[in-house]
Amino acid sequence: MASARRILLLSSSTVHGSAYLEYAATFIKDFLKKSDVKKILFVPYALKDHNDYTNKVRGPLKELGYAVEGIHEAPNAIEAIKSAEAIYIGGGNTFQLLKTLYDLNLIQPIQDRVLKDGIPYIGSSAGSNVATASINTTNDMPIVWPPTLTALGLVPFNINPHYIDFDPDSKHKGETREERLSQYHEIPGTPPVLGLREGAILHVEGNVAKIIGVFGAKLFKPGCEPKEYNVGDDVSFLL
Amino acid sequence: MASARRILLLSSSTVHGSAYLEYAATFIKDFLKKSDVKKILFVPYALKDHNDYTNKVRGPLKELGYAVEGIHEAPNAIEAIKSAEAIYIGGGNTFQLLKTLYDLNLIQPIQDRVLKDGIPYIGSSAGSNVATASINTTNDMPIVWPPTLTALGLVPFNINPHYIDFDPDSKHKGETREERLSQYHEIPGTPPVLGLREGAILHVEGNVAKIIGVFGAKLFKPGCEPKEYNVGDDVSFLL
Ligand SMILES: [Ca+2]
Ligand SMILES: [Ca+2]
């Protein structure tokens, strides 16, 4: 795949006990510094109220030194992608997000900017799901129906954000996360799934991928035992 | 809607600390007695291994006095529906279940048998989701892609099975169930959603609907505060 890509995929925008993006601040700054980013194009489509959401994100990112433009504020969304210095797609409902990206014909423009032009892409939760091969491994409710679950394909595998281990004390009878992922992998041809714990970040530079952030990840592959990866581990073999 | 229908929708096949269908046994027997059912057609499509699943279900239902035929064992699935005395659709993955019902052209035959002929329909978890207006409010992972989320429509609203209240001690940052359902209801034209707690059962006879089982339900409607319904409560207004 394209080696220009620069990608930072967060499991979650927040970890317990800290403010929006607080745990990720130094990772985001380090990541964006390399591309000399001053202004971030924020994509709020995963939530219903785009103004509200953009305003919530603007403060924390301004404190880090970035101006934020909401893509919905731009006269033309495709043009906004074409001229963006960096793209940040926030969390919310993954189906709603992907449907909107398709409805507004933004898939190809984002792919071009990230894979060809090498502008930085940051995703959080749903924004990380849509960066991968497909959203088949979202945790979200299918509140709307996108034309396909195939996503941006900026990386060739899937992510499960907010990954959480089985709680042995739980009395709940719904499937565990691990059961859900193993049911996915019963289907022929499904890609590996990287379960990112809240606080885990996947950092991709060209053909090098690493787990950074404050917590690790668990990798699921068809027919294999799940395998743990810790902060600092190289997972470039997934690319 | 059709007044012939006889429907029993379980949130879950099991509650904590009891065996498969144990908590529901007397409710199932009472329900099937009225239609003098001897043999149940079991639909195992929500899980991958149809034989395994049918064998797991056969024992507990035999103990209650019913023979069980797996629909996948029948020479022709449509004919099996047409001649069924009663249908039981088990839980698993709701997307996989609904996709298979569409792939095998079973939607209309099931609707006809339940809404016109009045044969008893029992659903559990995913099998309850597919009985409703749509599967937009499943908790499952979209591991496959059905042609639509529109479901059997045996009742005109949606169900959220395994409904669980927010745990104030949780450190997890994924959306609560209530947040997910309220995001669904931000979309214009969405139907009410009955959140069935594990152990709750919705019993429909023609145009009368009641909460039975061992736990209650919480009803979500666009623009309204959620409302609790207890075991024994009449919810016929939903029909
Ligand atoms: Ca989400
Ligand atoms: Ca399920």
Coordinates of C-alpha atoms and ligand atoms in Angstrom, one line a residue:
Chain A
M1 CA 0.0 0.0 0.0
A2 CA 0.9 3.7 -0.4
S3 CA 3.9 4.6 1.7
A4 CA 2.9 8.4 2.0
R5 CA 0.3 7.7 4.6
R6 CA 0.5 9.2 8.1
I7 CA -2.2 7.9 10.3
L8 CA -3.1 8.1 14.0
L9 CA -6.0 5.9 15.1
L10 CA -7.3 6.4 18.7
S11 CA -9.5 3.8 20.3
S12 CA -11.3 6.5 22.2
S13 CA -11.1 10.3 22.5
T14 CA -11.1 10.0 26.3
V15 CA -9.9 7.7 29.0
H16 CA -11.5 7.4 32.4
G17 CA -10.8 10.4 34.6
S18 CA -9.4 12.8 32.0
A19 CA -10.7 15.4 29.7
Y20 CA -11.4 15.2 25.9
L21 CA -8.2 14.1 24.1
E22 CA -6.1 14.9 27.2
Y23 CA -4.3 11.5 27.3
A24 CA -3.6 11.7 23.6
A25 CA -2.4 15.4 23.5
T26 CA 1.4 14.7 23.3
F27 CA 0.9 12.0 20.7
I28 CA -1.2 14.2 18.6
K29 CA 1.3 17.1 18.8
D30 CA 4.2 14.9 17.9
F31 CA 2.3 13.4 15.0
L32 CA 1.2 16.8 13.5
K33 CA 4.5 18.6 14.1
K34 CA 6.1 16.5 11.4
S35 CA 3.7 17.8 8.8
D36 CA 3.8 21.3 10.2
V37 CA 0.0 21.4 10.6
K38 CA -1.6 24.7 11.8
K39 CA -5.2 23.9 11.0
I40 CA -7.3 20.7 11.3
L41 CA -10.3 19.8 9.3
F42 CA -12.7 18.2 11.7
V43 CA -15.4 15.8 10.4
P44 CA -18.3 15.6 12.9
Y45 CA -20.6 13.3 10.9
A46 CA -20.7 10.5 13.5
L47 CA -22.9 12.7 15.7
K48 CA -26.1 14.4 14.8
D49 CA -25.3 18.0 15.9
H50 CA -22.3 19.0 13.8
N51 CA -22.0 22.5 15.3
D52 CA -22.2 21.3 18.9
Y53 CA -19.6 18.5 18.2
T54 CA -17.2 20.8 16.4
N55 CA -17.4 23.4 19.2
K56 CA -16.7 20.7 21.8
V57 CA -13.5 19.7 19.9
R58 CA -12.4 23.2 19.0
G59 CA -11.4 24.2 22.6
P60 CA -9.1 21.2 23.4
L61 CA -7.4 21.4 20.0
K62 CA -7.0 25.2 20.2
E63 CA -5.1 24.6 23.5
L64 CA -2.8 22.4 21.6
G65 CA -2.2 25.1 19.1
Y66 CA -4.4 24.2 16.2
A67 CA -7.2 26.0 14.5
V68 CA -10.2 23.8 13.7
E69 CA -12.6 24.0 10.8
G70 CA -15.7 21.9 10.8
I71 CA -16.2 20.3 7.4
H72 CA -19.9 21.1 7.6
E73 CA -19.0 24.8 7.8
A74 CA -17.1 24.7 4.5
P75 CA -19.0 25.8 1.3
N76 CA -18.1 22.5 -0.3
A77 CA -17.1 19.4 1.6
I78 CA -15.1 17.8 -1.2
E79 CA -13.1 21.1 -1.7
A80 CA -12.5 21.2 2.1
I81 CA -10.9 17.8 1.9
K82 CA -8.9 18.7 -1.1
S83 CA -7.4 21.7 0.7
A84 CA -7.1 20.3 4.2
E85 CA -3.7 20.3 6.0
A86 CA -4.9 17.4 8.3
I87 CA -8.1 15.5 8.8
Y88 CA -9.6 14.5 12.2
I89 CA -12.7 12.3 12.2
G90 CA -14.3 12.0 15.6
G91 CA -16.3 9.2 17.2
G92 CA -20.0 8.7 17.6
N93 CA -22.1 6.3 15.5
T94 CA -20.0 4.5 12.9
F95 CA -22.9 3.7 10.5
Q96 CA -24.0 7.3 10.5
L97 CA -20.4 8.4 9.8
L98 CA -19.8 6.0 7.0
K99 CA -23.2 6.7 5.4
T100 CA -22.5 10.4 5.4
L101 CA -19.0 9.9 3.8
Y102 CA -20.7 7.9 1.0
D103 CA -23.7 10.3 0.7
L104 CA -21.3 13.2 0.2
N105 CA -18.9 11.4 -2.1
L106 CA -16.0 11.9 0.3
I107 CA -14.5 8.4 0.3
Q108 CA -12.2 8.9 -2.8
P109 CA -11.1 12.4 -1.9
I110 CA -10.1 11.3 1.6
Q111 CA -8.2 8.3 0.2
D112 CA -6.4 10.5 -2.3
R113 CA -5.4 13.1 0.3
V114 CA -4.1 10.5 2.8
L115 CA -2.6 7.8 0.6
K116 CA -1.3 10.0 -2.2
D117 CA -0.7 13.4 -0.7
G118 CA 0.3 12.1 2.7
I119 CA -1.7 14.6 4.8
P120 CA -2.1 13.5 8.4
Y121 CA -5.3 11.5 9.3
I122 CA -6.4 11.3 12.9
G123 CA -9.4 9.1 13.8
S124 CA -11.0 8.4 17.1
S125 CA -13.4 5.5 17.8
A126 CA -15.8 5.6 14.8
G127 CA -13.3 7.7 13.0
S128 CA -10.8 4.9 13.5
N129 CA -13.2 2.3 12.3
V130 CA -13.9 4.1 9.0
A131 CA -10.1 4.4 8.3
T132 CA -9.8 0.6 8.1
A133 CA -10.9 -2.1 5.6
S134 CA -14.5 -2.2 6.8
I135 CA -16.8 -1.3 9.7
N136 CA -17.8 -4.9 10.3
T137 CA -16.2 -4.8 13.7
T138 CA -17.8 -1.6 15.1
N139 CA -19.5 -1.8 18.5
D140 CA -22.2 0.6 17.4
M141 CA -25.9 0.2 16.8
P142 CA -26.9 0.1 13.1
I143 CA -29.1 3.2 13.4
V144 CA -28.8 3.9 9.7
W145 CA -27.9 1.9 6.6
P146 CA -24.8 2.8 4.6
P147 CA -24.6 1.4 1.0
T148 CA -21.8 -0.9 2.1
L149 CA -19.6 -1.6 5.2
T150 CA -16.5 -1.3 3.1
A151 CA -14.6 1.7 4.5
L152 CA -11.7 4.0 3.6
G153 CA -9.1 1.2 3.6
L154 CA -6.3 3.4 4.7
V155 CA -5.0 0.2 6.4
P156 CA -5.8 -3.3 5.2
F157 CA -7.2 -4.8 8.4
N158 CA -10.0 -3.9 10.8
I159 CA -10.1 -2.3 14.2
N160 CA -12.3 -2.9 17.2
P161 CA -12.2 0.3 19.2
H162 CA -13.1 0.5 22.9
Y163 CA -11.8 -3.1 23.1
I164 CA -12.7 -4.6 26.5
D165 CA -11.8 -7.9 28.1
F166 CA -14.4 -10.2 29.4
D167 CA -15.5 -9.3 32.9
P168 CA -15.7 -12.6 34.9
D169 CA -18.0 -11.0 37.4
S170 CA -20.6 -10.0 34.8
K171 CA -24.1 -11.6 35.0
H172 CA -24.9 -10.3 31.6
K173 CA -25.6 -12.9 28.9
G174 CA -24.9 -10.9 25.8
E175 CA -21.9 -12.1 23.8
T176 CA -18.4 -11.0 25.0
R177 CA -16.3 -8.9 22.7
E178 CA -14.1 -11.8 22.0
E179 CA -17.1 -14.0 21.1
R180 CA -18.3 -11.4 18.7
L181 CA -14.9 -11.1 17.0
S182 CA -14.6 -14.9 16.7
Q183 CA -18.0 -15.1 15.1
Y184 CA -16.7 -12.5 12.6
H185 CA -13.7 -14.6 11.9
E186 CA -15.9 -17.7 11.1
I187 CA -16.7 -15.9 7.9
P188 CA -14.2 -16.8 5.1
G189 CA -11.9 -14.1 3.9
T190 CA -12.3 -11.7 6.9
P191 CA -9.2 -9.6 7.8
P192 CA -7.4 -9.5 11.1
V193 CA -8.9 -7.3 13.8
L194 CA -6.9 -5.1 16.1
G195 CA -8.8 -4.7 19.4
L196 CA -7.6 -1.3 20.7
R197 CA -8.2 -0.9 24.4
E198 CA -9.4 2.6 25.5
G199 CA -6.2 4.6 25.6
A200 CA -4.4 2.6 22.9
I201 CA -3.4 4.4 19.7
L202 CA -2.2 2.9 16.4
H203 CA 0.4 5.0 14.7
V204 CA 1.1 4.4 11.0
E205 CA 3.9 6.0 9.0
G206 CA 4.1 4.6 5.5
N207 CA 4.7 0.9 6.0
V208 CA 5.6 1.1 9.7
A209 CA 2.8 0.6 12.4
K210 CA 3.2 0.9 16.1
I211 CA 1.1 0.7 19.2
I212 CA 1.4 3.9 21.2
G213 CA -0.7 5.7 23.7
V214 CA -1.3 4.5 27.3
F215 CA -2.8 1.0 26.9
G216 CA -2.1 -1.9 24.6
A217 CA -4.1 -3.9 22.0
K218 CA -5.2 -7.5 21.3
L219 CA -4.9 -8.9 17.8
F220 CA -7.5 -11.4 16.5
K221 CA -6.9 -13.5 13.4
P222 CA -9.0 -16.3 11.9
G223 CA -8.0 -19.6 13.4
C224 CA -5.4 -18.2 15.8
E225 CA -5.3 -17.5 19.5
P226 CA -5.6 -13.8 20.2
K227 CA -2.3 -12.1 20.9
E228 CA -1.4 -9.2 23.1
Y229 CA 0.6 -6.2 21.9
N230 CA 1.9 -3.6 24.3
V231 CA 2.6 0.1 24.0
G232 CA 5.8 0.4 21.9
D233 CA 5.3 -2.8 20.0
D234 CA 5.7 -2.8 16.2
V235 CA 2.8 -4.2 14.3
S236 CA 4.0 -3.4 10.8
F237 CA 3.3 -7.0 9.7
L238 CA -0.4 -6.0 9.6
L239 CA 0.2 -3.5 6.7
Chain B
M1 CA -52.4 -5.5 12.2
A2 CA -53.4 -9.2 11.9
S3 CA -55.1 -10.4 15.0
A4 CA -54.3 -14.1 14.5
R5 CA -50.7 -13.6 15.7
R6 CA -49.4 -15.5 18.7
I7 CA -45.9 -14.3 19.6
L8 CA -43.5 -14.8 22.5
L9 CA -40.3 -12.7 22.4
L10 CA -37.6 -13.4 24.9
S11 CA -34.8 -10.9 25.6
S12 CA -32.5 -13.9 26.2
S13 CA -32.6 -17.6 26.3
T14 CA -30.9 -17.7 29.7
V15 CA -30.7 -15.6 32.8
H16 CA -27.7 -15.6 35.2
G17 CA -27.5 -18.8 37.2
S18 CA -29.9 -21.0 35.3
A19 CA -29.9 -23.4 32.4
Y20 CA -30.9 -22.8 28.7
L21 CA -34.6 -21.7 28.6
E22 CA -35.0 -22.7 32.3
Y23 CA -36.5 -19.4 33.5
A24 CA -38.8 -19.3 30.5
A25 CA -40.0 -22.9 30.6
T26 CA -43.5 -22.4 32.2
F27 CA -44.1 -19.4 29.9
I28 CA -43.3 -21.4 26.8
K29 CA -45.4 -24.3 27.9
D30 CA -48.4 -22.1 28.7
F31 CA -48.0 -20.3 25.3
L32 CA -47.7 -23.5 23.2
K33 CA -50.5 -25.4 25.0
K34 CA -53.1 -23.1 23.5
S35 CA -52.1 -24.1 20.0
D36 CA -51.7 -27.7 21.0
V37 CA -48.1 -27.8 19.7
K38 CA -46.2 -31.1 19.7
K39 CA -43.3 -30.2 17.4
I40 CA -41.3 -27.0 17.1
L41 CA -39.4 -25.9 14.0
F42 CA -36.2 -24.5 15.2
V43 CA -34.3 -21.9 13.1
P44 CA -30.6 -21.9 14.0
Y45 CA -29.4 -19.4 11.4
A46 CA -28.1 -16.9 13.9
L47 CA -25.1 -19.1 14.7
K48 CA -22.7 -20.7 12.2
D49 CA -23.0 -24.4 13.3
H50 CA -26.6 -25.3 12.7
N51 CA -26.3 -28.9 13.9
D52 CA -24.6 -28.0 17.1
Y53 CA -27.1 -25.3 17.9
T54 CA -30.1 -27.4 17.2
N55 CA -28.7 -30.2 19.3
K56 CA -28.2 -27.8 22.2
V57 CA -31.8 -26.7 22.0
R58 CA -33.3 -30.1 21.4
G59 CA -32.6 -31.5 24.9
P60 CA -34.2 -28.7 27.0
L61 CA -37.3 -28.5 24.6
K62 CA -37.7 -32.3 24.7
E63 CA -37.8 -32.1 28.5
L64 CA -40.7 -29.7 28.1
G65 CA -42.4 -32.3 25.9
Y66 CA -41.7 -31.0 22.4
A67 CA -40.0 -32.6 19.4
V68 CA -37.6 -30.3 17.6
E69 CA -36.8 -30.2 13.9
G70 CA -34.0 -28.0 12.7
I71 CA -35.0 -26.1 9.6
H72 CA -31.6 -26.9 8.0
E73 CA -32.5 -30.6 8.3
A74 CA -35.6 -30.2 6.2
P75 CA -35.4 -31.0 2.5
N76 CA -36.9 -27.6 1.7
A77 CA -36.8 -24.7 4.2
I78 CA -39.9 -22.9 2.7
E79 CA -41.9 -26.1 2.9
A80 CA -40.7 -26.6 6.4
I81 CA -42.1 -23.2 7.4
K82 CA -45.4 -23.9 5.5
S83 CA -46.0 -27.1 7.5
A84 CA -44.6 -25.9 10.9
E85 CA -46.8 -26.2 14.0
A86 CA -44.7 -23.5 15.7
I87 CA -41.5 -21.6 14.9
Y88 CA -38.7 -20.9 17.4
I89 CA -35.8 -18.6 16.2
G90 CA -32.8 -18.7 18.5
G91 CA -30.3 -16.0 19.3
G92 CA -26.8 -15.4 18.0
N93 CA -25.8 -12.8 15.4
T94 CA -28.8 -10.8 14.2
F95 CA -27.2 -9.7 10.9
Q96 CA -26.3 -13.3 10.0
L97 CA -29.8 -14.4 11.0
L98 CA -31.7 -11.8 8.9
K99 CA -29.4 -12.2 5.9
T100 CA -30.1 -15.9 5.9
L101 CA -33.8 -15.4 6.1
Y102 CA -33.6 -13.1 3.1
D103 CA -31.1 -15.3 1.2
L104 CA -33.5 -18.3 1.6
N105 CA -36.6 -16.3 0.8
L106 CA -38.2 -17.1 4.2
I107 CA -39.5 -13.7 5.1
Q108 CA -42.9 -13.9 3.4
P109 CA -43.5 -17.5 4.4
I110 CA -42.9 -16.8 8.0
Q111 CA -45.1 -13.6 7.9
D112 CA -47.9 -15.6 6.3
R113 CA -47.7 -18.4 8.8
V114 CA -47.6 -16.1 11.9
L115 CA -49.9 -13.3 10.8
K116 CA -52.4 -15.2 8.7
D117 CA -52.4 -18.8 10.0
G118 CA -51.7 -17.8 13.6
I119 CA -49.0 -20.5 14.3
P120 CA -47.0 -19.6 17.5
Y121 CA -43.7 -17.7 17.0
I122 CA -41.1 -17.8 19.7
G123 CA -38.0 -15.6 19.4
S124 CA -35.0 -15.2 21.7
S125 CA -32.5 -12.4 21.5
A126 CA -31.7 -12.1 17.7
G127 CA -34.9 -14.2 17.1
S128 CA -36.8 -11.4 18.9
N129 CA -35.0 -8.7 16.9
V130 CA -36.0 -10.1 13.6
A131 CA -39.6 -10.4 14.6
T132 CA -39.9 -6.6 14.9
A133 CA -40.0 -3.7 12.4
S134 CA -36.3 -3.7 11.9
I135 CA -33.0 -4.8 13.4
N136 CA -31.7 -1.2 13.7
T137 CA -31.6 -1.7 17.5
T138 CA -29.7 -5.0 17.7
N139 CA -26.6 -5.0 20.0
D140 CA -24.8 -7.3 17.6
M141 CA -21.7 -6.7 15.5
P142 CA -22.5 -6.3 11.7
I143 CA -20.4 -9.3 10.7
V144 CA -22.4 -9.8 7.5
W145 CA -24.5 -7.4 5.4
P146 CA -28.2 -8.3 4.8
P147 CA -29.9 -6.6 1.9
T148 CA -31.9 -4.4 4.3
L149 CA -32.4 -4.0 8.1
T150 CA -36.2 -4.2 7.7
A151 CA -37.3 -7.4 9.5
L152 CA -40.4 -9.6 9.7
G153 CA -42.6 -6.8 11.1
L154 CA -44.7 -9.2 13.2
V155 CA -45.0 -6.2 15.6
P156 CA -44.7 -2.6 14.4
F157 CA -42.0 -1.4 16.8
N158 CA -38.4 -2.4 17.6
I159 CA -36.9 -4.4 20.5
N160 CA -33.5 -4.0 22.2
P161 CA -32.8 -7.4 23.7
H162 CA -30.4 -7.8 26.6
Y163 CA -31.3 -4.3 27.7
I164 CA -29.0 -3.2 30.5
D165 CA -29.0 0.0 32.6
F166 CA -26.0 2.2 32.8
D167 CA -23.5 1.0 35.3
P168 CA -22.4 4.1 37.3
D169 CA -19.2 2.3 38.4
S170 CA -18.1 1.6 34.8
K171 CA -14.9 3.3 33.6
H172 CA -15.7 2.3 30.0
K173 CA -16.2 5.2 27.5
G174 CA -18.3 3.4 24.9
E175 CA -21.9 4.7 24.6
T176 CA -24.4 3.5 27.1
R177 CA -27.4 1.5 25.8
E178 CA -29.6 4.5 26.5
E179 CA -27.3 6.9 24.5
R180 CA -27.4 4.4 21.6
L181 CA -31.1 4.3 21.6
S182 CA -31.5 8.0 21.8
Q183 CA -29.1 8.4 18.8
Y184 CA -31.4 6.1 16.9
H185 CA -34.4 8.2 17.9
E186 CA -32.7 11.4 16.5
I187 CA -33.5 9.9 13.1
P188 CA -36.9 11.0 11.8
G189 CA -39.6 8.3 11.6
T190 CA -38.0 5.8 13.9
P191 CA -40.4 3.5 15.8
P192 CA -40.6 3.0 19.6
V193 CA -38.0 0.6 21.0
L194 CA -38.8 -1.7 23.8
G195 CA -35.7 -2.5 25.9
L196 CA -36.3 -6.0 27.3
R197 CA -34.1 -6.7 30.3
E198 CA -32.6 -10.2 30.4
G199 CA -35.5 -12.4 31.8
A200 CA -38.2 -10.1 30.3
I201 CA -40.6 -11.6 27.7
L202 CA -43.1 -9.8 25.5
H203 CA -46.2 -11.8 24.9
V204 CA -48.5 -10.9 22.1
E205 CA -51.9 -12.4 21.4
G206 CA -53.6 -10.7 18.5
N207 CA -53.9 -7.1 19.5
V208 CA -53.0 -7.6 23.2
A209 CA -49.4 -7.3 24.4
K210 CA -48.0 -7.9 27.9
I211 CA -44.7 -8.0 29.6
I212 CA -44.2 -11.4 31.3
G213 CA -41.2 -13.3 32.4
V214 CA -39.0 -12.5 35.4
F215 CA -37.8 -9.0 34.7
G216 CA -39.3 -5.8 33.2
A217 CA -38.8 -3.6 30.3
K218 CA -38.0 0.0 29.5
L219 CA -39.7 1.8 26.6
F220 CA -37.9 4.4 24.5
K221 CA -39.8 6.8 22.2
P222 CA -38.5 9.7 20.2
G223 CA -38.8 12.9 22.2
C224 CA -40.0 11.2 25.4
E225 CA -38.4 10.2 28.7
P226 CA -37.9 6.4 28.8
K227 CA -40.6 4.7 30.8
E228 CA -40.5 1.5 32.9
Y229 CA -42.9 -1.4 32.4
N230 CA -43.0 -4.2 35.0
V231 CA -43.9 -7.9 34.7
G232 CA -47.7 -8.1 34.2
D233 CA -48.0 -4.7 32.5
D234 CA -50.1 -4.3 29.4
V235 CA -48.3 -2.7 26.5
S236 CA -51.0 -3.2 23.8
F237 CA -50.8 0.5 22.9
L238 CA -47.6 -0.4 21.0
L239 CA -49.4 -2.6 18.5
Ligands
CA1 CA -19.3 4.8 19.0
CA2 CA -26.7 -11.7 19.9

